[in-house]
Structure formats: structure tokens, C-alpha cells
Coordinates of C-alpha atoms in Angstrom, one line a residue:
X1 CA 12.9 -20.2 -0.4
X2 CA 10.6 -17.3 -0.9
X3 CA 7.6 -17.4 -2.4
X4 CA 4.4 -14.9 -3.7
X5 CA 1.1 -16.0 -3.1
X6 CA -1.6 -14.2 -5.7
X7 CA -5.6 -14.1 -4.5
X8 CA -8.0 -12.8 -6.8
X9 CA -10.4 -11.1 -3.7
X10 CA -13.2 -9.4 -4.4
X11 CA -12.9 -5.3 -4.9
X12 CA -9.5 -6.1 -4.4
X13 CA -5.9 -8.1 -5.2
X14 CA -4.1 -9.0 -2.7
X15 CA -0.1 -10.5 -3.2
X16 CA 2.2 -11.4 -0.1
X17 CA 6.0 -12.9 -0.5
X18 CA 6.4 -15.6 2.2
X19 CA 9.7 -17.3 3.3
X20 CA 9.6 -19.2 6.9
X21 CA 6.8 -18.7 7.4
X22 CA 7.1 -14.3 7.6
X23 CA 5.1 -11.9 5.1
X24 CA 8.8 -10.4 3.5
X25 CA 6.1 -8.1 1.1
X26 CA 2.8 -7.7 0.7
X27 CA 0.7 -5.5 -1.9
X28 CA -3.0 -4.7 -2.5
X29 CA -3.9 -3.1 -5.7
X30 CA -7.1 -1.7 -6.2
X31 CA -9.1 -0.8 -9.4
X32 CA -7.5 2.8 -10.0
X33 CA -8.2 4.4 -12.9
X34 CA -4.4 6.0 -13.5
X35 CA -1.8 3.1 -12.8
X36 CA 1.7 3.5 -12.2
X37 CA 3.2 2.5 -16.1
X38 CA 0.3 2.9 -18.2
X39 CA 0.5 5.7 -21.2
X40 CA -2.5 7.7 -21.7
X41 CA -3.6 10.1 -24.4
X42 CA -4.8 13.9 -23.0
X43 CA -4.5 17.3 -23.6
X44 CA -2.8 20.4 -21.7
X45 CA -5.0 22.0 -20.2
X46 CA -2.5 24.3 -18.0
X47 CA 0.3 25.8 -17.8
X48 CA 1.8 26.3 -14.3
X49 CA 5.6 26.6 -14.8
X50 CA 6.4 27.0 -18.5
X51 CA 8.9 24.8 -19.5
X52 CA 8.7 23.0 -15.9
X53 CA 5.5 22.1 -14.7
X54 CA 1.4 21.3 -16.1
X55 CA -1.4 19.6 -16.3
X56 CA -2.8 16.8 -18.9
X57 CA -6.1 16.4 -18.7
X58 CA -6.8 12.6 -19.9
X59 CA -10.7 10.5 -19.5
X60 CA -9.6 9.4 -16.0
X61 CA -8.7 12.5 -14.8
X62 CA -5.8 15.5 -14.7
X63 CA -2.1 14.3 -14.3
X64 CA 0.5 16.7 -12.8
X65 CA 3.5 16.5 -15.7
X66 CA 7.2 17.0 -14.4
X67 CA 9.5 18.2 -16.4
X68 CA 6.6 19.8 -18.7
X69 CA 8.4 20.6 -22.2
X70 CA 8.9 24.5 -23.2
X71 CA 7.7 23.9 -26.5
X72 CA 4.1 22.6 -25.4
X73 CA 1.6 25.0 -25.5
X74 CA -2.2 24.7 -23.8
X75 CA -4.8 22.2 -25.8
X76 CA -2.4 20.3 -27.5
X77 CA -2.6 16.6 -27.4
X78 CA 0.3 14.7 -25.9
X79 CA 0.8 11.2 -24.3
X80 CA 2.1 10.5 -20.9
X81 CA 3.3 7.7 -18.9
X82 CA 2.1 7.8 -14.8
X83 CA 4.8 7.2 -13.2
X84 CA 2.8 7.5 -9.8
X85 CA -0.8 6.8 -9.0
X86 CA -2.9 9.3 -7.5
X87 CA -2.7 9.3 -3.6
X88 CA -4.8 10.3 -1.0
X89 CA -3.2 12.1 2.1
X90 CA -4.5 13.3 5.1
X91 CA -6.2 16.9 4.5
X92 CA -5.7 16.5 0.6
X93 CA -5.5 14.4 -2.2
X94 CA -2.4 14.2 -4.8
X95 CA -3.1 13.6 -8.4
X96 CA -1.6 11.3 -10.5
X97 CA 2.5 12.1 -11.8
X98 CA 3.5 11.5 -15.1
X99 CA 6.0 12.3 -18.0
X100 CA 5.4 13.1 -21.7
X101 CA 6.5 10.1 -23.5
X102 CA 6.4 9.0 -27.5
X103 CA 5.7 5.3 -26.4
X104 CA 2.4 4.1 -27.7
X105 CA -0.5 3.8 -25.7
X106 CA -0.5 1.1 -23.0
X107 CA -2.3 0.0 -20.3
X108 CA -0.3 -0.8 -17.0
X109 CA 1.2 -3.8 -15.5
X110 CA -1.1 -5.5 -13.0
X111 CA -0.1 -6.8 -9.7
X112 CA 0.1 -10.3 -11.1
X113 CA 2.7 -9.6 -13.5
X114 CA 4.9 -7.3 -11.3
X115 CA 5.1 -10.6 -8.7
X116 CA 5.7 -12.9 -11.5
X117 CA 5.5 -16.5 -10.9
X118 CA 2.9 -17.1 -8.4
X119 CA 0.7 -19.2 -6.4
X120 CA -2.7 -18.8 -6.8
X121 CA -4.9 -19.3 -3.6
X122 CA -8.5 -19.7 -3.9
X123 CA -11.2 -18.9 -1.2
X124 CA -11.8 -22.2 0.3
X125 CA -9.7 -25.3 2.2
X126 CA -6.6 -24.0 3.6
X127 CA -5.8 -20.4 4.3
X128 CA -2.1 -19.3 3.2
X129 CA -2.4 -16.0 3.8
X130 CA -3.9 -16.0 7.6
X131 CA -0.9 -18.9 7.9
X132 CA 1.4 -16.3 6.8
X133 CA -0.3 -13.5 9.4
X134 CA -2.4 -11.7 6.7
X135 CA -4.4 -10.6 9.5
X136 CA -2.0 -9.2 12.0
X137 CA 0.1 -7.5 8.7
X138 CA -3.4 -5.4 8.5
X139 CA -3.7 -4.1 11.9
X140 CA -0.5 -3.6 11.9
X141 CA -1.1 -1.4 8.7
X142 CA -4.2 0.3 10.2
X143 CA -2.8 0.9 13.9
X144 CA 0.9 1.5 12.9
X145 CA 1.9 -0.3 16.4
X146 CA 4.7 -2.5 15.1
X147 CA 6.7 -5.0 17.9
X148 CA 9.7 -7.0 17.2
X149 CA 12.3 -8.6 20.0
X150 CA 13.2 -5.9 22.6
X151 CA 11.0 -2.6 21.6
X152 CA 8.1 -1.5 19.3
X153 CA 7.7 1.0 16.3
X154 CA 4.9 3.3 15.9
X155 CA 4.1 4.5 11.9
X156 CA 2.9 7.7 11.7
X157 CA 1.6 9.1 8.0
X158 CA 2.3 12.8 7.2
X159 CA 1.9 14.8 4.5
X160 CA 5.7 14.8 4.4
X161 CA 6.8 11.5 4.7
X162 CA 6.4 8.0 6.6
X163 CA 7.8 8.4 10.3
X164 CA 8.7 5.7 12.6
X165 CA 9.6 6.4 16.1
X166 CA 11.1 4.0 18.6
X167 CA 10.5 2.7 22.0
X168 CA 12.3 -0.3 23.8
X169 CA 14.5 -1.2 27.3
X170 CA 17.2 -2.7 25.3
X171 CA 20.3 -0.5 26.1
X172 CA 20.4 2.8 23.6
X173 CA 22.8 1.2 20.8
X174 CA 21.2 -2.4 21.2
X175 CA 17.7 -0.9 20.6
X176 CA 19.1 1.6 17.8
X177 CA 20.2 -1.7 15.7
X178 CA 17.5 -3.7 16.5
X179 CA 14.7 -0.7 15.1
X180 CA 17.0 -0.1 12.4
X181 CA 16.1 -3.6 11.4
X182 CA 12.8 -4.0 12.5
X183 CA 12.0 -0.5 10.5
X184 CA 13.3 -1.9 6.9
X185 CA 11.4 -5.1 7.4
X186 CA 8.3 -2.8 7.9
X187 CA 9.3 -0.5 5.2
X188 CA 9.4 -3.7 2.5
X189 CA 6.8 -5.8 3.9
X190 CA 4.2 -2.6 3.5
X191 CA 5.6 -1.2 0.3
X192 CA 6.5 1.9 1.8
X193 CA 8.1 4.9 -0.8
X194 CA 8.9 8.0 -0.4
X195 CA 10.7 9.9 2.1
X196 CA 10.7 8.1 5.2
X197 CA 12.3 8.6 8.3
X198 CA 12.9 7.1 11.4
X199 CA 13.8 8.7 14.6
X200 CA 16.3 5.9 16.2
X201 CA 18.1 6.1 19.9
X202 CA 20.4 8.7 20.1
X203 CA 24.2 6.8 20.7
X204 CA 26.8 8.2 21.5
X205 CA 29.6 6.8 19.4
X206 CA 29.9 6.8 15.0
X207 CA 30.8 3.3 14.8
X208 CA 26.8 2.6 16.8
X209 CA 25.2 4.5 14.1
X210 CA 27.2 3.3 11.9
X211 CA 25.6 -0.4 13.1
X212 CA 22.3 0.9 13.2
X213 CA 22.7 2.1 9.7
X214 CA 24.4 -1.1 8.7
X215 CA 21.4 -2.9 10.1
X216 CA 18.7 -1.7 8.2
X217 CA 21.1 -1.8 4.7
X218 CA 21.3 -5.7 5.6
X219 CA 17.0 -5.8 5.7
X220 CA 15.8 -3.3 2.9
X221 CA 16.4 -4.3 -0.9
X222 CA 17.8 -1.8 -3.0
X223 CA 17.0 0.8 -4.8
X224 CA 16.8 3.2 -2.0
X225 CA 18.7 6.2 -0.5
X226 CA 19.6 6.9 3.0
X227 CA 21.2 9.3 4.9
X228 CA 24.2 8.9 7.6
X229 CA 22.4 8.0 11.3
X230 CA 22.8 11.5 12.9
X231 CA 23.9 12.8 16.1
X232 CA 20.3 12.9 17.3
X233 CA 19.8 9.4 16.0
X234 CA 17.9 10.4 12.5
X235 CA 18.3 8.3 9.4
X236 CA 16.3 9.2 6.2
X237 CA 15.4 6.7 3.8
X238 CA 14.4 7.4 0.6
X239 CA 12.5 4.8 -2.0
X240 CA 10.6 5.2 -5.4
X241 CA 6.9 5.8 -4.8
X242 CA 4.8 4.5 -7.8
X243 CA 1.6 3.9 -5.6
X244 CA 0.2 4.0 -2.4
X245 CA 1.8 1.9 0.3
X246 CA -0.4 -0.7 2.6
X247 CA -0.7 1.5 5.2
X248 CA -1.7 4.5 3.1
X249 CA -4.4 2.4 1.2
X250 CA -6.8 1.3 4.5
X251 CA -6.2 4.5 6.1
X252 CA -7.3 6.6 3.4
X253 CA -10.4 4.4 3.0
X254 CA -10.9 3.0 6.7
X255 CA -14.5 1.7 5.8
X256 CA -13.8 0.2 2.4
X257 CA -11.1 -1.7 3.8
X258 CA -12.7 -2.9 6.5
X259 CA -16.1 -4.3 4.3
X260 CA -13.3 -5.8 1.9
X261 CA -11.5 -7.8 4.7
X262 CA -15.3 -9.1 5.5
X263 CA -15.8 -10.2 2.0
X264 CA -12.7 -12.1 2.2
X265 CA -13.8 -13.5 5.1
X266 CA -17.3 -14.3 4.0
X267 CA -15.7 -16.0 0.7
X268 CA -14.4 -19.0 3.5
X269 CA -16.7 -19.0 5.6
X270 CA -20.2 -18.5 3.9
X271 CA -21.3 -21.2 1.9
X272 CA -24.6 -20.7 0.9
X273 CA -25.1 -17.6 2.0
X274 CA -24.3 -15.5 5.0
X275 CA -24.9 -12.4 7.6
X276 CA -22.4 -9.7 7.6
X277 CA -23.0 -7.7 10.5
X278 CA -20.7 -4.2 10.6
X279 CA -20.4 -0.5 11.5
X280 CA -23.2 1.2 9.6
X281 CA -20.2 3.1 7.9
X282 CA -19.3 -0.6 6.6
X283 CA -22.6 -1.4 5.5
X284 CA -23.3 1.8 3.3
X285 CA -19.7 1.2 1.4
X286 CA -21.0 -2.5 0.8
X287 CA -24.3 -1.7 0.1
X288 CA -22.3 1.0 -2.6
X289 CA -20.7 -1.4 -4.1
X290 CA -23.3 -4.1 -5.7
X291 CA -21.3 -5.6 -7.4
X292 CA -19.1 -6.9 -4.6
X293 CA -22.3 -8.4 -3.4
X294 CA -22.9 -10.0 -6.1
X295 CA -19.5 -11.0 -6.8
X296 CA -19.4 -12.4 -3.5
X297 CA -23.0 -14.9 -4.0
X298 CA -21.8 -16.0 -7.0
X299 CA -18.6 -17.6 -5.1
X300 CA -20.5 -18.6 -2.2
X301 CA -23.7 -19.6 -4.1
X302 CA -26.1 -18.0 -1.3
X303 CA -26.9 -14.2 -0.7
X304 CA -25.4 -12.1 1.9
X305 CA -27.4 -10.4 4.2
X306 CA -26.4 -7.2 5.7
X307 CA -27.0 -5.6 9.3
X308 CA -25.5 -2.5 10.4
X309 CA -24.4 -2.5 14.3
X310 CA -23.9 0.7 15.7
X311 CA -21.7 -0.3 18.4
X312 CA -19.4 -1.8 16.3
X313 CA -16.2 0.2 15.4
X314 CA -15.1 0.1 12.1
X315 CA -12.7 -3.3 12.2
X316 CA -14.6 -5.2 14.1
X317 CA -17.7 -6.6 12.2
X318 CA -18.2 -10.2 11.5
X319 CA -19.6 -12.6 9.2
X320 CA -22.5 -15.3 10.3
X321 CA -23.0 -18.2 8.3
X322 CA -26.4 -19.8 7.6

């Protein structure tokens, strides 16, 4: 039976769904200031499409409203729910979505209660989460090199949507199946939303796309929206997006993920203090953050040092215990 594990990290919550054995979902949620659900107070501050399209400026920042109402005019106070978080892309950033909404002010769901029932896993004894592959799921995340039986998926994030391409020696409608299916599991276990395609085999015949299609309706949970496979072996997928996915959240912030994953590693392996030796890029977003040192001392009960390495890239620092 499938389960969520829930660990309280440090900078950071991390939530994965095991069953055999297998992440089936994983989710890291982050301290942002807009979260998906939450209704918050502001003001129009523009008009960009009357009757379509604004901005509400609220104390964490603008949010892009869509449908704006005709009848609003600039500087008048409204509420509105996010519906999704702010997001940063490659070349830009996104602001946050929301709606104008009459509900009361609320703050959002955290990622504790969207799991529901939980097991909590603390930083010491056993390890759950590396048991369940926590590692691999991240450089899987970061590289977006993704194997299963017979071929391997590579992720790519644009500005347009999530695209997977596909490379195998199983014969064309074998392979087309098989990355059909190894594409939803990648798409659920990383929280993937959005428009999303994924550029299969091409097969000759409609009843092989047809199982290709069939394939990855028998992996991904609904809600979701997909087109036919096509003649050139496209499918489209399309899924709500409410916040970033895995992927999207360490490579928009390759440095701060990386010091993050050491923190969690220092929590188990640093009693009494410890050494964490990184990229210098590493370092300074540690060093930024205090209070993750801190945080971190107070679990272990000894200080962290910290020593930038220069010939380190960015994932591969490491913790030394004293």
C-alpha cells in the first residue's frame, strides 16, 4: 500500500509517496510568500485588458488577475485567491496567478495537509527517503536523464512547456509504449503541470498509438488532458499547474538546492558539529541564509563549519564530521 513520508528539512519540506519500494510522488515546498490557495487582500494597481486582464498589488508582491472584472477600476481594494505560485523560468520570471474572490482572507494549505496522513521521518537512525531513492529522484530532477527498461527520457524545461524526448533499441512500437509509460511515472513522481509534451517513436499503425496512449492513461492519475498520439508520434499532456514542479524548483535555484541537500545530509551525519565543504556558489547561499546554520546546530548540537572548494561543481560538495 502506498504511503507519504513528511520531513520537516531545514529551508525546506520535503513529501515523497512510496509503494514497493518506488517514489510514485514527491514534493518540495519552499517558504514562498504567494502560495497556491491562499486569499490575499491588495489593490489594482493596473489595468492591462479592461474587463480581462490586471494586476493586484498585495504586501508580498503583484499578482497577474485572469478574468479581471469590467467593473473594477485602478486603486480599489479587492481580494484574490492564487491559484498559482510565482515561477521562475529560464530568461524570465512569472508572477503569481490569481482570481478575485469574496472568500475571507486565508492563508494556504501547506504541504502537510495536502498529503494528508503521514509519516513523519526525523533526521537520525534510519533513512526512508534515500531507501526510497531520494537521491537518485534529485539528479534525476537536476540532469533530466531518466532510464527505465529498454530506453531513456531526457526532460527538457522551456518556456513553453515540459518536453520529453525518447531514445531506446526496443523495436519503434515496443519503445513508444514503454516511454509512454515511463514519461507519466516521471510526470507524477516530479509534479509536473502544465503543458507537457513528449515526442514518442513514430509507428506506423493507429491501434500502436493508440497503445502508447493507452499506456501512459494506465500510469498518470487524473485530472489531465491529452491529445491523440500523432502521426509523427506527438502526444500532449496537459495538467493543472499550481506551483513549480521538482525539476523546475532546483534548476531555477541550482545553488540553494544543492546547500539544502547538504543540510540534509549534515542533519544525519554531523553530530556535534561538522565541515561542509562546497562550490563557493554553495557556500555564499549558506552563508545567506543564517538561519539555516543555525537551524542546523541546534539539531546537531555542534556548529558547522564552512569551506568553499573551487573545484567542486555545484552537486558535489560534502559534509565532514568532527
Amino acid at each position: 500500500m502506498a504511503e507519504w513520508l513528511y520531513e520537516e528539512g531545514i529551508g525546506e519540506n520535503r513529501a515523497i509517496l512510496v509503494e514497493d519500494g518506488r517514489v510514485l510522488e514527491a514534493a518540495i515546498e519552499l517558504p514562498v510568500a504567494l502560495k497556491a490557495g491562499a486569499v490575499v487582500p491588495g489593490r489594482v494597481s493596473a489595468i492591462l485588458i479592461k474587463g480581462r486582464r490586471g494586476l493586484v498589488a498585495t504586501r508580498a508582491g503583484d499578482v497577474l488577475v485572469e478574468p479581471l472584472p469590467a467593473e473594477l477600476t485602478e486603486g480599489q481594494g479587492v481580494r484574490v485567491e492564487i491559484v498559482r505560485e510565482p515561477l521562475s523560468e529560464e530568461g524570465r520570471d512569472k508572477i503569481a496567478k490569481g482570481r478575485v474572490t469574496d472568500h475571507a482572507e486565508r492563508e494556504a494549505t501547506t504541504l502537510r495537509d495536502r498529503i494528508g496522513p503521514s509519516i513523519d521521518v526525523r533526521p537520525f537512525g534510519s533513512d526512508p527517503f534515500e531507501k526510497a531513492g531520494w537521491s537518485d529522484l534529485l539528479e534525476e530532477a537536476r540532469t533530466g536523464q531518466i532510464a527505465f527498461a529498454g530506453g531513456a527520457l531526457r526532460m527538457n524545461l522551456t518556456p513553453a512547456m515540459t518536453l520529453f524526448d525518447v531514445d531506446g533499441a526496443l523495436p519503434p512500437a515496443e519503445l513508444a509504449v514503454a516511454a509512454a509509460a515511463a514519461a507519466a511515472a516521471a510526470i507524477r513522481r516530479f509534479g509536473i503541470g502544465g503543458s507537457i509534451g513528449i515526442d514518442l517513436p513514430t509507428v506506423a499503425s493507429k491501434a500502436e498509438r493508440q497503445r502508447a496512449a493507452a499506456a501512459l492513461d494506465a500510469v498518470l492519475p487524473p485530472p489531465f488532458e491529452r491529445t491523440a498520439v500523432n502521426g509523427f508520434g506527438f502526444l500532449q499532456v496537459v495538467r493543472r499547474r499550481e506551483r513549480a514542479s521538482l525539476p523546475e524548483i532546483i534548476r531555477a535555484d541550482p545553488a540553494g538546492a544543492a546547500a539544502r541537500a547538504l543540510l540534509r545530509r549534515a542533519e544525519r551525519q554531523a553530530a556535534g558539529g561538522c565541515a561542509i565543504v562546497a562550490a563557493p556558489a554553495v557556500v555564499a547561499r549558506l552563508e545567506a541564509h543564517v538561519e539555516w546554520l543555525e537551524t542546523l546546530a541546534r539539531r546537531t548540537g555542534g556548529v558547522a563549519t564552512l569551506r568553499a572548494d573551487p573545484a567542486l561543481p555545484t552537486w558535489s560538495g560534502h559534509v565532514q564530521p568532527r
